[in-house]
C-alpha positions as CSV (number, residue, x, y, z in Angstrom):
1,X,17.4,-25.1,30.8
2,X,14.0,-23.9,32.1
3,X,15.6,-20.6,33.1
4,X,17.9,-19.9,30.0
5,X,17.1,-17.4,27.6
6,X,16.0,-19.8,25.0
7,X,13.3,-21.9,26.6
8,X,11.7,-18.1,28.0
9,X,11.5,-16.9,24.6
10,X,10.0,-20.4,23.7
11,X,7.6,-19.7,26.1
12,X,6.8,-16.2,26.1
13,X,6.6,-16.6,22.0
14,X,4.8,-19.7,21.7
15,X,7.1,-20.9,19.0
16,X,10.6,-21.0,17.5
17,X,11.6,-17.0,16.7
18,X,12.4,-16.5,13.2
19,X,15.1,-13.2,14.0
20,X,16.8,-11.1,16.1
21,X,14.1,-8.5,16.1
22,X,11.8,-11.3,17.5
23,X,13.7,-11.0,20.9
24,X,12.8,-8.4,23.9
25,X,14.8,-4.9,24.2
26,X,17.2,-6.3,27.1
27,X,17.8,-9.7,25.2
28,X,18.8,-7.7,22.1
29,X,21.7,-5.7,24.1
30,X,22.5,-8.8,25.7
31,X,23.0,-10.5,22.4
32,X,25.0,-8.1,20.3
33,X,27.2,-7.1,23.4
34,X,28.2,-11.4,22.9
35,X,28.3,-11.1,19.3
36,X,30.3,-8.1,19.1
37,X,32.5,-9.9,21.9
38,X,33.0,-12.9,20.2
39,X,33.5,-11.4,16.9
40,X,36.6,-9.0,18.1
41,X,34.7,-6.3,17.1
42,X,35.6,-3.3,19.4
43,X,33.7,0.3,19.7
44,X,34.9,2.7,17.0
45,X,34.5,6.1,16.9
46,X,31.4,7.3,14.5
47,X,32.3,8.4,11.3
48,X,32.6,12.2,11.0
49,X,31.3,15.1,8.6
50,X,34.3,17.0,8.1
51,X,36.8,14.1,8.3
52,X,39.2,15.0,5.7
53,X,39.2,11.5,4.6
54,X,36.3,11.5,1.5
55,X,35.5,7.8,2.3
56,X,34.7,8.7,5.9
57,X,32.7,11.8,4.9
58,X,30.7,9.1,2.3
59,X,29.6,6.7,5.4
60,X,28.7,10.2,7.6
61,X,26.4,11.0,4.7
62,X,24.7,8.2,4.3
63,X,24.3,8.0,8.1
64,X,23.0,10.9,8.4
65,X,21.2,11.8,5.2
66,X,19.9,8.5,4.5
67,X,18.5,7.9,0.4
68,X,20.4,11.3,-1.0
69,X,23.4,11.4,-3.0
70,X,26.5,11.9,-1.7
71,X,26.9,16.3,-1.7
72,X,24.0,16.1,-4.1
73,X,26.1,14.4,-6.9
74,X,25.0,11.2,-8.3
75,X,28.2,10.9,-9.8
76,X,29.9,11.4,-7.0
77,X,28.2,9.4,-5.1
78,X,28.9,6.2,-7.1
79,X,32.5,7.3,-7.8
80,X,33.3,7.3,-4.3
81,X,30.9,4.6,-3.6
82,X,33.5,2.3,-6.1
83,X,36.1,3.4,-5.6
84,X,35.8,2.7,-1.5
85,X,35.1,-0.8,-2.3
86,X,37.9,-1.4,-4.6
87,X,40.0,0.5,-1.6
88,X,38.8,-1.7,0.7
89,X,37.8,1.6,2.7
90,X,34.4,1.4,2.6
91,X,32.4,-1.9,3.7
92,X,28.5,-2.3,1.7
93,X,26.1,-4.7,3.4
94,X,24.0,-6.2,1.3
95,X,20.5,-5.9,0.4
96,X,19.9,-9.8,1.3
97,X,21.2,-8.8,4.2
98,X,19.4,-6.0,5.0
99,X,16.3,-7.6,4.0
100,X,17.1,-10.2,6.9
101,X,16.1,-7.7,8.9
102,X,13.0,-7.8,11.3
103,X,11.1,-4.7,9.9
104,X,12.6,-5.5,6.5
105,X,11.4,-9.0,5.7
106,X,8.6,-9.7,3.5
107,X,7.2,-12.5,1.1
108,X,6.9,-12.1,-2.7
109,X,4.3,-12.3,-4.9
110,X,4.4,-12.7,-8.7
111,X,1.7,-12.2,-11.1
112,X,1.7,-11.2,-14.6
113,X,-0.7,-8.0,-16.1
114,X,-3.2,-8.6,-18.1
115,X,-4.8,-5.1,-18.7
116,X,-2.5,-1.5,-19.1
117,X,-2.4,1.0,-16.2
118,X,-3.1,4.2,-17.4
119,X,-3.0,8.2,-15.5
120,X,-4.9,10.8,-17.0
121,X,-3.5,14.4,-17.1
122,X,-5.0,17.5,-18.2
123,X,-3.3,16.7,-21.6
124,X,-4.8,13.3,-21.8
125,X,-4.1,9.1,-20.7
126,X,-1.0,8.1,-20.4
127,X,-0.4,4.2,-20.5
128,X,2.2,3.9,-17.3
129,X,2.4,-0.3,-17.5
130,X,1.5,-2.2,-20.7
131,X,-0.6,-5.5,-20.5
132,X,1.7,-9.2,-20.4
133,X,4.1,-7.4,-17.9
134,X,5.4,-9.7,-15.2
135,X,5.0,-7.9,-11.6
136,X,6.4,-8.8,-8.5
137,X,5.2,-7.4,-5.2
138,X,6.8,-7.4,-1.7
139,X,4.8,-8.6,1.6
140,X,5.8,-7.3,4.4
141,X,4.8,-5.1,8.0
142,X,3.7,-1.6,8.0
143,X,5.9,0.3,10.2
144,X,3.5,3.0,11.1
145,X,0.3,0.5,12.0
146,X,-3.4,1.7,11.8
147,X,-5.6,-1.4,11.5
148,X,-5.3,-5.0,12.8
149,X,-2.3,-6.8,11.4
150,X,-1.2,-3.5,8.8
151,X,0.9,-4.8,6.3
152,X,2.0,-3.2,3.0
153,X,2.9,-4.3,-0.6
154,X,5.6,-2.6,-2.5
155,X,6.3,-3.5,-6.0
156,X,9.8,-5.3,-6.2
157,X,12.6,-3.8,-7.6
158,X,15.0,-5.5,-9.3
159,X,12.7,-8.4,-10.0
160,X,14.2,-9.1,-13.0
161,X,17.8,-10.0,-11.5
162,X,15.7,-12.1,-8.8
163,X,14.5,-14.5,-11.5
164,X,17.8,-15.3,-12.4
165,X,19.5,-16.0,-9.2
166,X,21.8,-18.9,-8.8
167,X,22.4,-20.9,-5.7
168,X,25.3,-20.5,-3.7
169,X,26.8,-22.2,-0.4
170,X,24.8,-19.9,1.6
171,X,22.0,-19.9,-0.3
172,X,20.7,-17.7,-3.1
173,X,23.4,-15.6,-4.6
174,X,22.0,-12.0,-5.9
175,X,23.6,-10.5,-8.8
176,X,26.0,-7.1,-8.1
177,X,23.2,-5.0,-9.7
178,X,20.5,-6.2,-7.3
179,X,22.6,-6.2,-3.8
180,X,23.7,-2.4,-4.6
181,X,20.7,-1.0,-5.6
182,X,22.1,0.4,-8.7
183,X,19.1,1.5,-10.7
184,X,19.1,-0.2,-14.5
185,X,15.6,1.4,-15.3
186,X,14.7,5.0,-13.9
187,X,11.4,4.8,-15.9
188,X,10.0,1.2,-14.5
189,X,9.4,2.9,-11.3
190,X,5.2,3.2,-10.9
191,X,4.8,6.1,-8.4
192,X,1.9,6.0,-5.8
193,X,-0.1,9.3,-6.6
194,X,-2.7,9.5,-9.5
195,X,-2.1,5.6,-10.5
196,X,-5.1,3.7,-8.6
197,X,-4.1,0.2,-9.7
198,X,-6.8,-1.9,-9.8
199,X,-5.2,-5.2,-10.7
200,X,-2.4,-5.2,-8.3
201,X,-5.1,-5.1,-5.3
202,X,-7.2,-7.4,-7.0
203,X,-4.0,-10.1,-8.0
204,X,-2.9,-9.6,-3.9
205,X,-6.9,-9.9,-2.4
206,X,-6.8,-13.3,-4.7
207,X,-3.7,-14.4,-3.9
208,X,-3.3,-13.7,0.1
209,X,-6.8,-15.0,0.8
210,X,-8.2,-18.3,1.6
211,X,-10.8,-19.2,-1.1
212,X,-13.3,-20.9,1.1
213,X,-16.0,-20.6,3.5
214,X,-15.0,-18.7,6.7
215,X,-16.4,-22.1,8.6
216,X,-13.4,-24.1,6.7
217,X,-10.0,-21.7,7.5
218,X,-7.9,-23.7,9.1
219,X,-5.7,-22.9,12.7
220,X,-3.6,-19.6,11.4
221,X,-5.5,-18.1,8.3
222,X,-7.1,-15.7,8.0
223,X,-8.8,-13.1,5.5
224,X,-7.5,-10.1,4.4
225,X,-8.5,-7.0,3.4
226,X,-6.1,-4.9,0.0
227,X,-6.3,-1.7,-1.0
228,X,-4.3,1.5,-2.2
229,X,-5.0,5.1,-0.5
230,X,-5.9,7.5,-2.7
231,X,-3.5,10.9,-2.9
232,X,-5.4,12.4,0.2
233,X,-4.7,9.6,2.3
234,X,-1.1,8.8,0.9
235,X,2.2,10.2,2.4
236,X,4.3,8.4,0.1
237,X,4.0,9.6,-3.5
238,X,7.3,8.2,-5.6
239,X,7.0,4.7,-4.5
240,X,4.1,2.7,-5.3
241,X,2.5,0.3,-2.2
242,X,-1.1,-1.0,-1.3
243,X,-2.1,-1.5,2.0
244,X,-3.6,-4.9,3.7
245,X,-4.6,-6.2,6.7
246,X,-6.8,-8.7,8.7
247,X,-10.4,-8.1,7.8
248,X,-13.1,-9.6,5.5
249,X,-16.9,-8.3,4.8
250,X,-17.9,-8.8,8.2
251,X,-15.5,-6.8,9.6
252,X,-16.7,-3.3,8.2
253,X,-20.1,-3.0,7.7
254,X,-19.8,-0.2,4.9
255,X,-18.9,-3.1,2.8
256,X,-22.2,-5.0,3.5
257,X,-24.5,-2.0,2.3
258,X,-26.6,-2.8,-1.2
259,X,-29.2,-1.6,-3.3
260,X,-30.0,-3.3,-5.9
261,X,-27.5,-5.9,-6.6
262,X,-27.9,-8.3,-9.8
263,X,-26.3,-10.9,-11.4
264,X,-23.9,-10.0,-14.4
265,X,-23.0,-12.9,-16.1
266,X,-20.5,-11.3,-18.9
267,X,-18.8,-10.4,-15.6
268,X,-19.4,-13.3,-13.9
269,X,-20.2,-11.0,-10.7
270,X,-23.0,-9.6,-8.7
271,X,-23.0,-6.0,-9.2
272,X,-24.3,-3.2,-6.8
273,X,-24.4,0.4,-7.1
274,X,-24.5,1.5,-4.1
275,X,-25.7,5.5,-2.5
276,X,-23.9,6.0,0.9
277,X,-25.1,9.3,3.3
278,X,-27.4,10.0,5.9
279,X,-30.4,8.5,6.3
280,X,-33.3,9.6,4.6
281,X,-30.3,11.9,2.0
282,X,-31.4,12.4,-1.1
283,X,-29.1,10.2,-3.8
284,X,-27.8,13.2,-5.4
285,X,-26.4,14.4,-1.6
286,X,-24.8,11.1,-1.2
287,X,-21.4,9.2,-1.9
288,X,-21.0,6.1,-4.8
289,X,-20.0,3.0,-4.6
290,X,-19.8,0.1,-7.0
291,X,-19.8,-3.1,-5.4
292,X,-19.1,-6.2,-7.3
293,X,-19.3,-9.7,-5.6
294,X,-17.4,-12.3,-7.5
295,X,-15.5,-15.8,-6.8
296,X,-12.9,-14.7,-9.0
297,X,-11.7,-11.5,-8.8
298,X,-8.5,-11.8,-11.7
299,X,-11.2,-12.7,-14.1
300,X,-10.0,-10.6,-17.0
301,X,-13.5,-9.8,-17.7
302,X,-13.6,-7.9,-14.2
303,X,-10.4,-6.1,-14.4
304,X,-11.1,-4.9,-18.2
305,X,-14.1,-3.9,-17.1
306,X,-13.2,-1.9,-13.6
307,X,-9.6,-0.5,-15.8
308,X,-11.7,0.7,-18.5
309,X,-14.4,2.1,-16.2
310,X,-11.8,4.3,-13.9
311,X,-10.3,5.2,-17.4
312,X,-13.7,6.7,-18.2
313,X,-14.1,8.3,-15.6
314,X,-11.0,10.5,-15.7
315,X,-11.6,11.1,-19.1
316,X,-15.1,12.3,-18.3
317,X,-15.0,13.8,-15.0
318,X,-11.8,15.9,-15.4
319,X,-8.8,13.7,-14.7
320,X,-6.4,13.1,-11.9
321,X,-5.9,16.4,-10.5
322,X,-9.8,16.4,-9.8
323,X,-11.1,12.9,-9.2
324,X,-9.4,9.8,-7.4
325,X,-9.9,6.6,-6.5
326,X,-10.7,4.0,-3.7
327,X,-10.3,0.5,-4.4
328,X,-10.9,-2.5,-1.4
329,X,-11.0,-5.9,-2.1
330,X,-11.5,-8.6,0.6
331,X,-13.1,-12.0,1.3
332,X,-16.7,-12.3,1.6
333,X,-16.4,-14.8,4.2
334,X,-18.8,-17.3,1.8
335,X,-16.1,-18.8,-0.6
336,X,-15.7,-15.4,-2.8
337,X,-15.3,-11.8,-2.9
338,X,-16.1,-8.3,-2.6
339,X,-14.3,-5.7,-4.4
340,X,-15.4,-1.9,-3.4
341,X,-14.6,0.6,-6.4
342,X,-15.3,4.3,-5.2
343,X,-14.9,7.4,-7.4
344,X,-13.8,10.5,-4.5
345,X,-12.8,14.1,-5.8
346,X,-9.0,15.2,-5.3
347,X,-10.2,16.9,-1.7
348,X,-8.1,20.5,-1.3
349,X,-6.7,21.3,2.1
350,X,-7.4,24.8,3.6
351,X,-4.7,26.7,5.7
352,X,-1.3,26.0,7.1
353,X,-2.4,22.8,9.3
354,X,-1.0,19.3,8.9
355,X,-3.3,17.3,7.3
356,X,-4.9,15.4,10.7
357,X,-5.6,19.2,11.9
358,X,-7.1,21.0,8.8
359,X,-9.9,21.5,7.4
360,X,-10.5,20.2,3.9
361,X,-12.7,21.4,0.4
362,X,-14.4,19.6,-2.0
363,X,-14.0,21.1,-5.1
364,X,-16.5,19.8,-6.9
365,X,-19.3,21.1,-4.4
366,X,-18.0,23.8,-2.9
367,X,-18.8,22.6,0.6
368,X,-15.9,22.5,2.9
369,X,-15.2,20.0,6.0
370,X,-15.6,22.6,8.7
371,X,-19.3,24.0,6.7
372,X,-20.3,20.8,6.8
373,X,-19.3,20.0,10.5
374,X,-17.0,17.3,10.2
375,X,-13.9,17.0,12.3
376,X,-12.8,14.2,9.4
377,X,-13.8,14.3,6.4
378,X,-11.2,12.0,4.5
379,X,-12.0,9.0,2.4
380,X,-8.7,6.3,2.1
381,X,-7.7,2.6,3.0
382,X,-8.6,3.0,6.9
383,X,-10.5,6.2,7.3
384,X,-13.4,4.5,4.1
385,X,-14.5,1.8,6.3
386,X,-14.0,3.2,9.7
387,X,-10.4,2.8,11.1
388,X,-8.8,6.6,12.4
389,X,-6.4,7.5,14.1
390,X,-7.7,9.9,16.5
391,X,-5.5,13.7,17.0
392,X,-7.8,15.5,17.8
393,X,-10.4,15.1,21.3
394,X,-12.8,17.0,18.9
395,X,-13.0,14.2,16.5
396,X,-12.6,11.6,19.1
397,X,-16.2,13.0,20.6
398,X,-17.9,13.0,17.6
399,X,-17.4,9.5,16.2
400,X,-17.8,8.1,19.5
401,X,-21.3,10.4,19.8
402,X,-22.3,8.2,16.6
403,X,-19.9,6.5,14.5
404,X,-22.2,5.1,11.6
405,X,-23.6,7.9,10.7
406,X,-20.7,10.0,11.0
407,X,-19.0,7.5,8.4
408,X,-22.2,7.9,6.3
409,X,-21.4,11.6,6.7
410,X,-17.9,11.5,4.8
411,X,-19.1,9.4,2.2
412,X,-21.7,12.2,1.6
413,X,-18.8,14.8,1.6
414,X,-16.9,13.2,-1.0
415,X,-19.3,12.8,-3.7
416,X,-18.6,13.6,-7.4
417,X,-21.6,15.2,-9.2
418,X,-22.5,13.8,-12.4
419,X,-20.8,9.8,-11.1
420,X,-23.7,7.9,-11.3
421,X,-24.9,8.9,-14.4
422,X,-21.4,8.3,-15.6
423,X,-21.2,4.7,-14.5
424,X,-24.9,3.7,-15.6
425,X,-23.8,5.5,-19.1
426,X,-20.6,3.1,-19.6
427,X,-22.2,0.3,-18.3
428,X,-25.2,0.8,-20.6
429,X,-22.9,1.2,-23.6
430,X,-21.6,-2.2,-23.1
431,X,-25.1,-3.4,-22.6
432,X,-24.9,-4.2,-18.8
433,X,-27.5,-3.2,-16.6
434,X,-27.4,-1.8,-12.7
């Protein structure tokens, strides 16, 4: 039927949709109005607060307070949770249901650790994920977009259950544990603040790439750029995600910028370090970068190396609370690629503002956004390699009035004194040379 609504979605699509979510806001009314029709399924009234009925006051609290426990009481919450079930008063769907879901769907990726994950407190390193731990990370859109195709990767709870799922009629059958939610290990949770993890960006960049020439992608790839925000550019502290989308070395030219790059071979990588500010800025007014070009970035000689080097760091330069991290990793368009490792100070907001309208201290200088005459003065995954979203008109002027060198002018602002001579220091000790 050329004028059904299949064939227009076929056209208007270009392909077969893979969901509900897929179709237009009309066709999604139309559809569940049929759906709801065909299933019997009348209008209800909405479950109510101050039903006396405890089992509607549970479904009114999840509604409405989405994530907390049910009056603040875990154990009531569950209680009330099972016991609805078992009444047949309360109806759970599913977590393979839910992640059916348009906004919800993602692809997995496994990959197993090969070096520890540390933080570093005032009180010293903690080791958060031990080496030879199986990790599983979960694909999917970024709800709140700011670069070309924004996706994000969360780590995959109850991967463990997912490894031993059996096949049913429908398809893969879940265990009880995993389609609740119910929490078996509090403590395997990896929180996004202070824990810059290098291996997960590097496993994703390798895995989610093509690993050839830019001239040989085929129709539909393309390259990706992975990273993690550090704490300044992070909204979302308890749950650990990186962020990816389209890009490669081409696409940002802060990636392109070198010094004096030279072959390592213990590393099996080209390695840069880079000063970003101004032109004409003197090195010690200016931002670092370590730049490694690679064909391989999993080689465990590379993550030991950049693990042991942010470990060093902290340890040296006073520890989470006053230095951070920016890690990028992308293709290099040329068969390989090029993995940006940037040491940034924990930046301190000033006033009441939300963050996109305050100004903001370094700590470690002294100099403070509005001194130094920046409308931005943030380093993270969009905001490093030129991707903001714009608030304010003041800001809007000024990058458009220059944008390179208003970039160049962040990096400056977020420099760590003492950096480079930390990083020639422990790359001298284990007789590497810059």
């Amino acid at each position: 039927d050329p004028d059904g609504r299949c064939f227009r979605t076929l056209r208007e699509r270009g392909c077969i949709i893979a969901g509900f979510g897929q179709l237009g806001a009309a066709d999604q009314k139309v559809v569940a109005s049929e759906a709801r029709r065909l299933l019997g399924i009348g209008e209800s009234p909405p479950a109510r607060p101050d039903a006396e009925d405890v089992f509607e006051r549970l479904v009114a609290w999840c509604r409405d307070q989405p994530g907390e426990f049910f009056d603040g009481d875990k154990s009531r919450h569950l209680e009330a949770k099972v016991a609805g079930l078992l009444a047949g008063k309360v109806i759970i769907i599913k977590r393979s249901c839910m992640e059916r879901f348009t906004l919800a769907r993602y692809f997995p990726l496994s990959w197993q650790r090969t070096q520890p994950l540390y933080g570093v407190s005032a009180a010293g390193p903690v080791r958060i994920r031990p080496p030879e731990m199986l990790e599983a990370s979960h694909v999917r859109a970024n709800e709140c977009p700011y670069a070309p195709l924004h996706g994000m990767s969360l780590s995959g709870g109850a991967y463990y259950d997912c490894i031993s799922q059996k096949k049913g009629r429908n398809g893969l059958l879940c265990s009880l544990l995993h389609e609740l939610q119910w929490v078996r290990d509090p403590s395997a949770n990896v929180e996004n603040w202070f824990l810059t993890d290098i291996e997960k960006i590097l496993q994703e960049a390798w895995q989610l790439n093509p690993h050839g020439r830019k001239d040989m992608m085929l129709p539909g790839e393309m390259f990706v750029n992975v990273g993690q925000n550090p704490k300044v550019g992070s909204s979302i502290r308890e749950t650990q995600h990186t962020q990816l989308c389209e890009g490669s070395l081409s696409s940002y030219p802060i990636l392109g910028i070198t010094s004096q790059p030279r072959f390592c071979a213990a590393l099996g990588a080209t390695i840069d370090l880079v000063s970003v500010g101004p032109e004409g800025a003197n090195a010690e007014q200016c931002g670092i970068l370590l730049r490694l070009e690679t064909d391989t970035p999993t080689r465990p000689e590379i993550l030991e190396f950049l693990v042991s080097l942010r470990l060093h760091l902290l340890q040296r330069l006073g520890g989470g609370d006053c230095l951070d991290f920016l890690v990028l990793a992308t293709a290099n368009e040329r068969g390989g690629f090029t993995v940006l490792f940037a040491p940034i100070p924990q930046l301190a907001k000033l006033g009441d503002e939300k963050p996109d309208f305050a100004d903001w201290a370094n700590p470690m200088t002294g100099e403070s956004s509005q001194s130094c005459g920046l409308q931005e003065s943030r380093v993270d995954f969009g905001k490093g390699v030129g991707h903001f979203l714009v608030a304010k008109p003041a800001l809007r002027a000024q990058i458009l009035a220059g944008g390179e060198d208003f970039l160049r002018r962040i990096w400056a602002f977020n420099r760590v004194p003492g950096t480079r001579e930390a990083i020639e220091g422990f790359v001298s000790e284990r007789g590497l040379t810059l």
